[in-house]
CSV table of C-alpha atoms in Angstrom, one decimal:
chain,number,residue,atom,x,y,z
A,1,MET,CA,0.3,0.6,-0.4
A,2,SER,CA,1.9,2.8,-1.7
A,3,ARG,CA,-0.5,5.6,-0.1
A,4,THR,CA,-3.8,5.9,1.8
A,5,THR,CA,-6.8,7.3,-0.5
A,6,PRO,CA,-8.8,10.1,1.7
A,7,ASN,CA,-11.9,9.5,2.8
A,8,ILE,CA,-14.8,9.4,-0.1
A,9,LEU,CA,-16.4,13.3,2.1
A,10,ASP,CA,-12.4,14.8,2.3
A,11,ARG,CA,-12.2,13.9,-1.6
A,12,PRO,CA,-14.0,17.0,-3.8
A,13,LEU,CA,-16.9,15.7,-4.9
A,14,GLY,CA,-16.4,16.1,-8.5
A,15,GLY,CA,-18.3,17.1,-11.7
A,16,ARG,CA,-17.2,19.7,-13.8
A,17,GLY,CA,-13.8,19.5,-14.2
A,18,SER,CA,-12.8,16.6,-11.6
A,19,ARG,CA,-11.5,14.4,-14.0
A,20,ALA,CA,-8.1,15.9,-15.0
A,21,GLY,CA,-9.0,18.9,-15.7
A,22,THR,CA,-11.3,17.8,-18.8
A,23,ALA,CA,-15.1,17.9,-19.4
A,24,ASP,CA,-18.1,16.3,-17.5
A,25,ALA,CA,-16.6,12.8,-16.5
A,26,GLN,CA,-18.4,10.6,-19.4
A,27,VAL,CA,-18.6,7.2,-20.2
A,28,SER,CA,-19.7,5.3,-23.3
A,29,LEU,CA,-23.1,5.7,-24.0
A,30,SER,CA,-23.3,1.3,-24.4
A,31,SER,CA,-21.5,1.3,-21.3
A,32,PHE,CA,-24.6,2.5,-19.7
A,33,ALA,CA,-27.2,1.2,-22.2
A,34,TYR,CA,-25.9,-2.6,-21.3
A,35,LEU,CA,-25.7,-1.3,-17.7
A,36,TYR,CA,-28.6,-1.1,-17.5
A,37,SER,CA,-30.1,-3.3,-19.3
A,38,GLU,CA,-28.0,-6.3,-16.9
A,39,LEU,CA,-29.8,-3.7,-14.1
A,40,VAL,CA,-33.9,-4.6,-15.8
A,41,GLN,CA,-32.4,-8.1,-16.5
A,42,TYR,CA,-31.6,-8.8,-12.5
A,43,HIS,CA,-34.7,-7.5,-11.5
A,44,GLN,CA,-36.8,-9.7,-13.9
A,45,ASN,CA,-35.9,-12.8,-12.5
A,46,ARG,CA,-37.1,-11.7,-8.7
A,47,VAL,CA,-40.0,-10.9,-9.7
A,48,ASP,CA,-43.5,-12.4,-11.3
A,49,SER,CA,-45.4,-9.3,-12.2
A,50,ILE,CA,-44.6,-6.3,-14.5
A,51,SER,CA,-45.8,-3.9,-11.9
A,52,GLU,CA,-43.3,-5.8,-9.6
A,53,LEU,CA,-40.4,-5.0,-11.4
A,54,GLU,CA,-41.4,-1.5,-11.9
A,55,ARG,CA,-42.0,-1.1,-8.7
A,56,ARG,CA,-38.4,-3.4,-7.9
A,57,LEU,CA,-36.6,-0.2,-11.0
A,58,GLU,CA,-37.6,2.8,-9.0
A,59,SER,CA,-36.5,1.7,-6.1
A,60,SER,CA,-33.7,1.7,-7.1
A,61,GLY,CA,-33.4,4.8,-9.2
A,62,TYR,CA,-35.3,5.9,-5.9
A,63,GLN,CA,-32.1,5.7,-4.5
A,64,VAL,CA,-29.9,8.3,-6.7
A,65,GLY,CA,-32.2,11.0,-7.3
A,66,LEU,CA,-31.4,11.4,-3.3
A,67,LYS,CA,-28.6,11.2,-4.5
A,68,VAL,CA,-28.8,13.9,-6.9
A,69,LEU,CA,-30.8,15.7,-5.6
A,70,GLU,CA,-27.8,16.6,-3.1
A,71,LEU,CA,-25.1,16.1,-5.7
A,72,ILE,CA,-26.7,18.9,-7.8
A,73,THR,CA,-27.6,21.6,-4.7
A,74,TYR,CA,-23.9,21.1,-3.7
A,75,ARG,CA,-22.2,22.3,-7.3
A,76,ASN,CA,-25.0,24.8,-8.0
A,77,ARG,CA,-23.4,27.4,-5.7
A,78,GLU,CA,-25.6,29.5,-4.7
A,79,TYR,CA,-26.8,26.7,-2.6
A,80,LYS,CA,-30.8,27.6,-3.2
A,81,ARG,CA,-33.6,25.4,-1.5
A,82,GLU,CA,-36.1,25.4,-3.9
A,83,ILE,CA,-39.5,25.7,-2.0
A,84,ARG,CA,-42.3,26.9,-4.9
A,85,LEU,CA,-44.0,23.7,-6.3
A,86,MET,CA,-43.8,24.7,-10.0
A,87,ASN,CA,-39.5,26.3,-8.7
A,88,ILE,CA,-39.3,22.3,-8.5
A,89,LEU,CA,-40.6,20.7,-11.3
A,90,GLN,CA,-38.6,23.3,-13.6
A,91,PHE,CA,-35.5,21.9,-11.2
A,92,VAL,CA,-36.6,18.6,-12.5
A,93,SER,CA,-36.8,19.0,-15.5
A,94,THR,CA,-33.8,21.2,-16.3
A,95,GLN,CA,-30.9,20.9,-13.8
A,96,VAL,CA,-31.5,17.3,-13.0
A,97,TRP,CA,-32.3,16.4,-17.1
A,98,LYS,CA,-29.5,17.9,-17.9
A,99,SER,CA,-27.2,17.3,-15.3
A,100,LEU,CA,-28.0,13.3,-16.0
A,101,PHE,CA,-29.3,12.7,-19.8
A,102,GLY,CA,-27.2,16.2,-20.5
A,103,LYS,CA,-30.2,17.4,-22.6
A,104,ASN,CA,-33.7,19.2,-20.6
A,105,ALA,CA,-36.4,17.5,-20.4
A,106,ASP,CA,-39.0,18.1,-23.9
A,107,SER,CA,-42.0,19.5,-21.9
A,108,LEU,CA,-43.7,19.9,-18.3
A,109,GLU,CA,-47.0,20.0,-18.1
A,110,ARG,CA,-50.0,20.8,-15.6
A,111,SER,CA,-52.6,18.0,-15.9
A,112,ILE,CA,-56.1,19.7,-17.1
A,113,ASP,CA,-58.3,16.7,-14.5
A,114,ASN,CA,-56.4,17.1,-11.6
A,115,ALA,CA,-54.8,20.3,-9.8
A,116,ASN,CA,-52.5,17.9,-8.5
A,117,GLU,CA,-50.9,15.8,-11.1
A,118,PHE,CA,-48.2,17.2,-13.3
A,119,MET,CA,-46.2,15.7,-17.2
A,120,ILE,CA,-42.8,16.0,-17.5
A,121,VAL,CA,-42.3,14.9,-20.9
A,122,ASP,CA,-39.2,12.7,-22.8
A,123,TYR,CA,-39.9,12.5,-26.7
A,124,GLU,CA,-36.1,9.9,-26.0
A,125,PRO,CA,-35.4,8.9,-22.7
A,126,LEU,CA,-32.3,7.4,-21.9
A,127,THR,CA,-33.6,4.1,-20.2
A,128,SER,CA,-35.9,3.1,-22.8
A,129,THR,CA,-33.7,4.0,-25.9
A,130,PHE,CA,-32.0,0.4,-26.2
A,131,VAL,CA,-34.7,-1.4,-24.7
A,132,SER,CA,-37.7,-2.9,-27.1
A,133,VAL,CA,-40.1,-4.6,-24.4
A,134,PRO,CA,-41.3,-8.0,-25.4
A,135,ALA,CA,-45.1,-8.3,-25.8
A,136,ASP,CA,-45.4,-11.0,-23.1
A,137,LEU,CA,-45.0,-7.4,-21.1
A,138,GLY,CA,-47.1,-5.1,-23.2
A,139,GLN,CA,-47.7,-3.3,-20.3
A,140,LEU,CA,-43.8,-2.1,-18.7
A,141,SER,CA,-42.1,0.7,-18.8
A,142,ALA,CA,-38.7,0.1,-19.0
A,143,ASP,CA,-38.9,4.0,-17.8
A,144,ALA,CA,-39.7,3.1,-14.0
A,145,TYR,CA,-35.9,3.9,-12.9
A,146,MET,CA,-36.2,7.2,-14.2
A,147,SER,CA,-39.2,7.7,-12.7
A,148,GLY,CA,-38.2,6.1,-9.8
A,149,ILE,CA,-35.5,9.4,-9.5
A,150,VAL,CA,-37.2,12.0,-10.1
A,151,ALA,CA,-39.6,10.8,-7.6
A,152,GLY,CA,-36.1,10.6,-5.2
A,153,VAL,CA,-35.3,14.0,-5.8
A,154,LEU,CA,-39.3,15.4,-4.8
A,155,ASN,CA,-39.4,13.5,-1.9
A,156,GLY,CA,-35.7,14.6,-0.8
A,157,ALA,CA,-37.2,17.9,-1.3
A,158,GLY,CA,-40.0,17.6,0.5
A,159,PHE,CA,-42.2,17.5,-1.8
A,160,GLN,CA,-43.8,14.4,-1.2
A,161,ALA,CA,-45.1,13.1,-4.8
A,162,GLN,CA,-45.6,9.7,-6.5
A,163,VAL,CA,-44.2,9.5,-9.9
A,164,THR,CA,-45.1,7.2,-13.0
A,165,ALA,CA,-43.8,6.7,-16.3
A,166,HIS,CA,-46.0,5.4,-18.9
A,167,SER,CA,-45.0,5.1,-22.8
A,168,VAL,CA,-46.7,7.1,-24.9
A,169,ALA,CA,-48.0,6.7,-28.6
A,170,LEU,CA,-47.2,9.6,-30.7
A,171,GLU,CA,-49.1,11.0,-32.9
A,172,GLU,CA,-48.3,11.8,-36.3
A,173,GLY,CA,-45.8,14.7,-36.3
A,174,GLU,CA,-45.8,15.1,-32.9
A,175,HIS,CA,-42.3,14.5,-32.9
A,176,ASN,CA,-39.9,13.9,-35.8
A,177,GLY,CA,-36.4,15.6,-34.6
A,178,ALA,CA,-33.3,13.5,-35.6
A,179,PRO,CA,-32.6,11.4,-33.0
A,180,GLY,CA,-30.6,13.1,-30.5
A,181,TRP,CA,-28.4,9.5,-29.2
A,182,SER,CA,-27.5,7.6,-31.0
A,183,GLY,CA,-27.2,9.0,-34.7
A,184,SER,CA,-29.7,7.2,-37.0
A,185,LEU,CA,-28.8,4.5,-36.6
A,186,LEU,CA,-31.6,3.5,-34.9
A,187,PRO,CA,-34.9,3.5,-36.6
A,188,PRO,CA,-37.7,6.6,-35.0
A,189,ARG,CA,-39.2,5.9,-32.3
A,190,LYS,CA,-42.7,5.4,-32.0
A,191,GLU,CA,-43.4,6.2,-27.9
A,192,LYS,CA,-42.4,8.7,-26.1
A,193,ALA,CA,-42.3,8.5,-22.2
A,194,VAL,CA,-44.9,10.3,-19.9
A,195,PHE,CA,-43.7,10.6,-16.1
A,196,LEU,CA,-46.8,11.4,-14.1
A,197,VAL,CA,-45.7,13.3,-11.1
A,198,LYS,CA,-48.4,12.7,-8.7
A,199,PHE,CA,-48.5,15.3,-5.8
A,200,ALA,CA,-49.6,14.7,-2.4
A,201,PRO,CA,-52.3,17.1,-1.3
A,202,GLU,CA,-50.6,18.6,1.4
A,203,VAL,CA,-47.8,19.6,-1.4
A,204,LEU,CA,-50.4,22.0,-2.6
A,205,GLU,CA,-52.1,23.4,0.4
A,206,ARG,CA,-48.6,24.6,1.5
A,207,ASP,CA,-47.6,25.6,-2.3
A,208,ALA,CA,-50.8,27.7,-1.9
A,209,GLY,CA,-50.7,29.2,1.1
A,210,MET,CA,-47.2,30.9,0.2
A,211,ASP,CA,-49.0,32.6,-2.0
B,1,MET,CA,-1.4,-5.2,-33.6
B,2,SER,CA,1.4,-2.0,-32.5
B,3,LYS,CA,1.0,-1.2,-28.6
B,4,SER,CA,0.7,3.3,-30.0
B,5,SER,CA,-2.0,2.6,-32.8
B,6,ALA,CA,-3.7,0.3,-30.2
B,7,SER,CA,-3.7,3.6,-29.0
B,8,THR,CA,-4.7,5.6,-31.5
B,9,ASN,CA,-7.2,4.0,-32.7
B,10,GLY,CA,-9.1,3.8,-29.0
B,11,ALA,CA,-9.2,7.9,-29.1
B,12,THR,CA,-10.1,7.7,-32.2
B,13,LEU,CA,-13.5,5.3,-31.3
B,14,TRP,CA,-13.6,7.2,-27.9
B,15,ALA,CA,-14.3,10.5,-29.5
B,16,LYS,CA,-16.7,9.8,-32.0
B,17,THR,CA,-19.1,7.8,-29.5
B,18,PRO,CA,-21.8,8.8,-28.7
B,19,LYS,CA,-21.3,9.4,-24.4
B,20,ALA,CA,-23.4,9.2,-21.5
B,21,ASN,CA,-22.6,11.0,-18.0
B,22,ALA,CA,-20.2,8.7,-15.8
B,23,GLU,CA,-22.0,9.2,-12.9
B,24,LEU,CA,-24.7,7.7,-13.7
B,25,PHE,CA,-23.0,5.2,-15.0
B,26,SER,CA,-21.8,4.9,-11.6
B,27,LEU,CA,-24.5,5.3,-9.6
B,28,THR,CA,-26.6,3.1,-11.8
B,29,TYR,CA,-23.7,0.5,-10.6
B,30,GLY,CA,-23.6,0.8,-6.8
B,31,SER,CA,-27.5,1.0,-6.9
B,32,LEU,CA,-27.2,-2.8,-8.5
B,33,VAL,CA,-24.5,-3.1,-6.2
B,34,THR,CA,-27.1,-2.6,-3.6
B,35,GLU,CA,-29.5,-4.5,-4.7
B,36,VAL,CA,-27.5,-7.1,-4.7
B,37,VAL,CA,-25.8,-7.2,-1.6
B,38,ARG,CA,-29.0,-7.4,-0.2
B,39,ASP,CA,-30.3,-9.9,-2.0
B,40,ALA,CA,-27.1,-11.7,-1.3
B,41,ASP,CA,-28.2,-11.6,2.8
B,42,GLY,CA,-24.6,-10.6,3.4
B,43,ASN,CA,-23.0,-13.3,1.8
B,44,VAL,CA,-20.0,-12.1,0.1
B,45,ASN,CA,-19.0,-14.8,-2.0
B,46,GLU,CA,-22.0,-15.3,-3.1
B,47,ILE,CA,-22.4,-10.9,-3.8
B,48,ASN,CA,-18.5,-11.8,-6.2
B,49,GLU,CA,-20.3,-14.8,-7.7
B,50,GLN,CA,-23.4,-12.5,-9.3
B,51,LEU,CA,-21.2,-9.3,-9.7
B,52,GLU,CA,-19.5,-11.1,-12.2
B,53,LYS,CA,-22.0,-13.4,-13.7
B,54,ILE,CA,-23.5,-9.9,-14.8
B,55,GLY,CA,-20.0,-8.8,-16.2
B,56,TYR,CA,-20.0,-11.5,-18.9
B,57,SER,CA,-23.4,-11.5,-20.2
B,58,ILE,CA,-22.4,-7.4,-21.1
B,59,GLY,CA,-18.9,-9.3,-22.1
B,60,ILE,CA,-20.3,-11.2,-24.0
B,61,ARG,CA,-22.2,-9.1,-26.0
B,62,SER,CA,-20.3,-5.8,-26.1
B,63,VAL,CA,-17.5,-8.0,-28.2
B,64,ASP,CA,-19.6,-8.0,-31.0
B,65,GLU,CA,-20.5,-3.9,-30.1
B,66,PHE,CA,-16.4,-3.9,-30.2
B,67,LEU,CA,-15.6,-5.6,-33.7
B,68,ALA,CA,-17.7,-4.3,-35.5
B,69,LYS,CA,-16.9,-0.8,-35.3
B,70,SER,CA,-13.7,-1.3,-34.1
B,71,ASN,CA,-11.9,-1.8,-37.2
B,72,ALA,CA,-9.0,-3.3,-35.1
B,73,ALA,CA,-6.6,-5.1,-37.1
B,74,HIS,CA,-6.2,-9.0,-36.1
B,75,CYS,CA,-4.5,-9.9,-33.2
B,76,ARG,CA,-1.5,-12.4,-34.3
B,77,SER,CA,-0.9,-13.4,-30.2
B,78,LEU,CA,-2.2,-13.0,-26.6
B,79,GLN,CA,-0.4,-9.5,-26.2
B,80,ASP,CA,-1.4,-8.4,-29.6
B,81,THR,CA,-5.0,-9.4,-28.0
B,82,ALA,CA,-4.0,-7.6,-24.4
B,83,GLN,CA,-3.0,-4.3,-25.9
B,84,VAL,CA,-6.2,-4.4,-27.9
B,85,LEU,CA,-8.2,-5.2,-25.2
B,86,GLY,CA,-6.6,-2.7,-22.5
B,87,LYS,CA,-6.0,0.3,-25.1
B,88,THR,CA,-9.2,0.4,-27.6
B,89,ALA,CA,-11.6,-1.6,-25.5
B,90,PHE,CA,-11.5,-0.5,-22.2
B,91,LYS,CA,-10.9,3.4,-24.5
B,92,MET,CA,-13.6,2.9,-26.2
B,93,PHE,CA,-16.2,1.5,-23.7
B,94,LEU,CA,-15.3,4.2,-20.1
B,95,GLY,CA,-12.7,6.3,-21.5
B,96,ILE,CA,-10.2,5.4,-19.7
B,97,ASP,CA,-6.9,4.9,-20.2
B,98,CYS,CA,-5.1,1.3,-18.8
B,99,ASP,CA,-2.3,0.1,-19.1
B,100,VAL,CA,-1.0,-3.4,-20.6
B,101,GLN,CA,1.4,-5.1,-18.7
B,102,ILE,CA,3.0,-8.8,-20.2
B,103,LEU,CA,3.6,-11.2,-17.7
B,104,SER,CA,3.9,-14.3,-19.9
B,105,PRO,CA,3.1,-15.3,-22.9
B,106,THR,CA,-0.4,-17.1,-21.3
B,107,THR,CA,-0.7,-14.0,-18.5
B,108,PHE,CA,-0.9,-10.2,-18.7
B,109,SER,CA,-2.3,-7.6,-16.2
B,110,LEU,CA,-4.4,-4.2,-17.1
B,111,ILE,CA,-3.9,-1.6,-14.6
B,112,MET,CA,-5.9,1.0,-14.2
B,113,GLN,CA,-5.2,4.6,-12.1
B,114,GLU,CA,-9.1,5.6,-12.8
B,115,ASN,CA,-11.9,4.0,-12.6
B,116,PRO,CA,-16.0,5.2,-13.3
B,117,LEU,CA,-17.8,3.3,-11.3
B,118,TYR,CA,-16.1,4.1,-7.9
B,119,LEU,CA,-17.1,7.7,-8.3
B,120,PHE,CA,-19.0,8.4,-4.9
B,121,VAL,CA,-18.1,5.1,-3.7
B,122,GLU,CA,-16.4,3.5,-0.7
B,123,LEU,CA,-17.2,0.0,1.2
B,124,PRO,CA,-17.9,-0.2,4.8
B,125,GLU,CA,-15.7,-2.1,7.1
B,126,ASN,CA,-16.6,-5.1,6.6
B,127,TYR,CA,-17.3,-5.6,3.3
B,128,LYS,CA,-14.0,-3.9,2.3
B,129,GLU,CA,-11.1,-6.4,2.1
B,130,THR,CA,-13.7,-9.2,0.7
B,131,LEU,CA,-16.7,-7.2,-1.7
B,132,GLN,CA,-14.9,-6.9,-5.4
B,133,TYR,CA,-16.9,-3.9,-6.5
B,134,ALA,CA,-14.8,-4.0,-10.1
B,135,ILE,CA,-15.4,-7.7,-10.1
B,136,LEU,CA,-17.2,-6.2,-12.9
B,137,TYR,CA,-14.6,-5.5,-15.2
B,138,CYS,CA,-13.1,-10.0,-15.0
B,139,GLY,CA,-16.9,-11.0,-16.1
B,140,ILE,CA,-16.8,-8.8,-19.3
B,141,ILE,CA,-13.2,-9.4,-20.1
B,142,ARG,CA,-13.6,-13.6,-19.2
B,143,GLY,CA,-17.3,-13.0,-21.0
B,144,ALA,CA,-16.3,-11.3,-24.4
B,145,LEU,CA,-12.4,-12.9,-24.8
B,146,GLU,CA,-14.8,-16.1,-24.3
B,147,MET,CA,-16.9,-15.0,-27.8
B,148,LEU,CA,-12.9,-15.3,-29.0
B,149,ASN,CA,-12.0,-18.6,-28.7
B,150,TYR,CA,-10.3,-17.3,-25.7
B,151,LYS,CA,-11.1,-19.1,-22.1
B,152,VAL,CA,-9.6,-17.0,-19.4
B,153,GLU,CA,-9.5,-16.2,-15.5
B,154,CYS,CA,-10.0,-13.1,-14.1
B,155,THR,CA,-8.6,-11.7,-10.9
B,156,LEU,CA,-8.5,-8.5,-9.6
B,157,VAL,CA,-5.2,-8.6,-7.7
B,158,LYS,CA,-5.3,-4.5,-6.9
B,159,ASN,CA,-8.1,-2.7,-6.0
B,160,ILE,CA,-8.3,1.2,-4.9
B,161,LEU,CA,-10.9,0.5,-3.1
B,162,LYS,CA,-9.5,-1.7,-0.6
B,163,GLY,CA,-6.2,1.2,-0.7
B,164,ASP,CA,-4.5,-0.4,-3.0
B,165,ASP,CA,-3.6,2.7,-5.9
B,166,VAL,CA,-4.0,1.6,-8.9
B,167,ASP,CA,-6.9,-1.6,-9.9
B,168,GLU,CA,-5.1,-4.1,-10.9
B,169,ILE,CA,-6.9,-6.9,-13.4
B,170,LYS,CA,-5.2,-10.3,-14.0
B,171,VAL,CA,-5.8,-12.4,-17.4
B,172,GLU,CA,-4.8,-16.0,-16.9
B,173,LEU,CA,-5.1,-18.2,-20.7
B,174,LYS,CA,-6.5,-21.4,-20.1
B,175,GLN,CA,-7.2,-23.0,-22.8
B,176,ILE,CA,-7.9,-21.6,-26.6
B,177,LEU,CA,-10.9,-23.3,-27.9
B,178,GLN,CA,-11.3,-24.8,-31.0
B,179,ASP,CA,-14.5,-22.9,-32.9
B,180,GLY,CA,-17.5,-25.7,-34.3
B,181,ALA,CA,-20.9,-26.8,-32.9
B,182,GLY,CA,-20.8,-28.5,-30.4
B,183,ASP,CA,-20.9,-32.5,-29.5
B,184,ASP,CA,-25.2,-32.2,-29.2
B,185,TYR,CA,-24.6,-30.8,-33.3
B,186,LYS,CA,-22.9,-33.3,-35.2
B,187,GLU,CA,-24.1,-35.7,-36.6
B,188,ASP,CA,-23.1,-39.4,-36.1
């Protein structure tokens, strides 16, 4: 043993410039895809139903979400804490998305029917880019991991919410931009991912009280 | 293939490959390991075995992508393979530079100064000596080389998380497999 590695809490937090002064640390997209596919397979071998698989993926993502919230907040020099509902949603769909997936979420919508429901839309979610769901798993959304991350960030920030991922068929002409991840190698996606965020009633009450 | 052309090729491939955030990669692996640890009830051999198996399954698939994209020259010896593996493949997939040490005609070591799997990782005391967090790579190498007819054994001999200054994976060639269908498929 030639040197003692400093305790992890004594090391710099990393992020921008942590790796020998270059850009943000990166690995190849396919490495992530392989790893994610193993994560899904690992869980798949241990569950009996689709919903259980989604739940397990969500709980994996949840832990990641809690850590991501902390990371981004510490790196953000303002040390600002979002306390308003819309701000935290903006934070998730821009900053969190950007730092994890390298782009903003495509849109953030409010549900017309229910005041406590919001939707974050991503036309090319990273986690399902290389996944094709077999027919016998029909309803599975491979983006459950991402919804877990969102839930982790929101709950960690004090906004109790349930988040679920849904694959929704694209309407004609809705999104025909060039696929961002793998250039033109992949066929255009027929589905988008919608992350449905359902806030607990007390969160809305609290937010209304701040107006 | 010479050492320098293998690393030039690696750098070129890395430059054009689409990227993902290494933190997401690291955190995702972290959550997978956590899950494996929980399921194995703390049986550390089972944990290592499972992580190695996960790597193996990545290896047998990623080798296809590597061969399709890398344009690497034919390897004439295990030394060549070691260079391509360390200098080209590790660079292309993980963006890291690996040192390759040839130990004997049938063994070599890959030495990594940095490891994207470790970004936020520290092992608790009870797992520090025994849990091989990066054994994933051993599985990947075993799987990938098996598809190329090399049966190898990989061991993580040095491990940053344990307190070593580098990660070292020792690869030992056990057997060169023969091409062709297995016995089950042969006609009588």
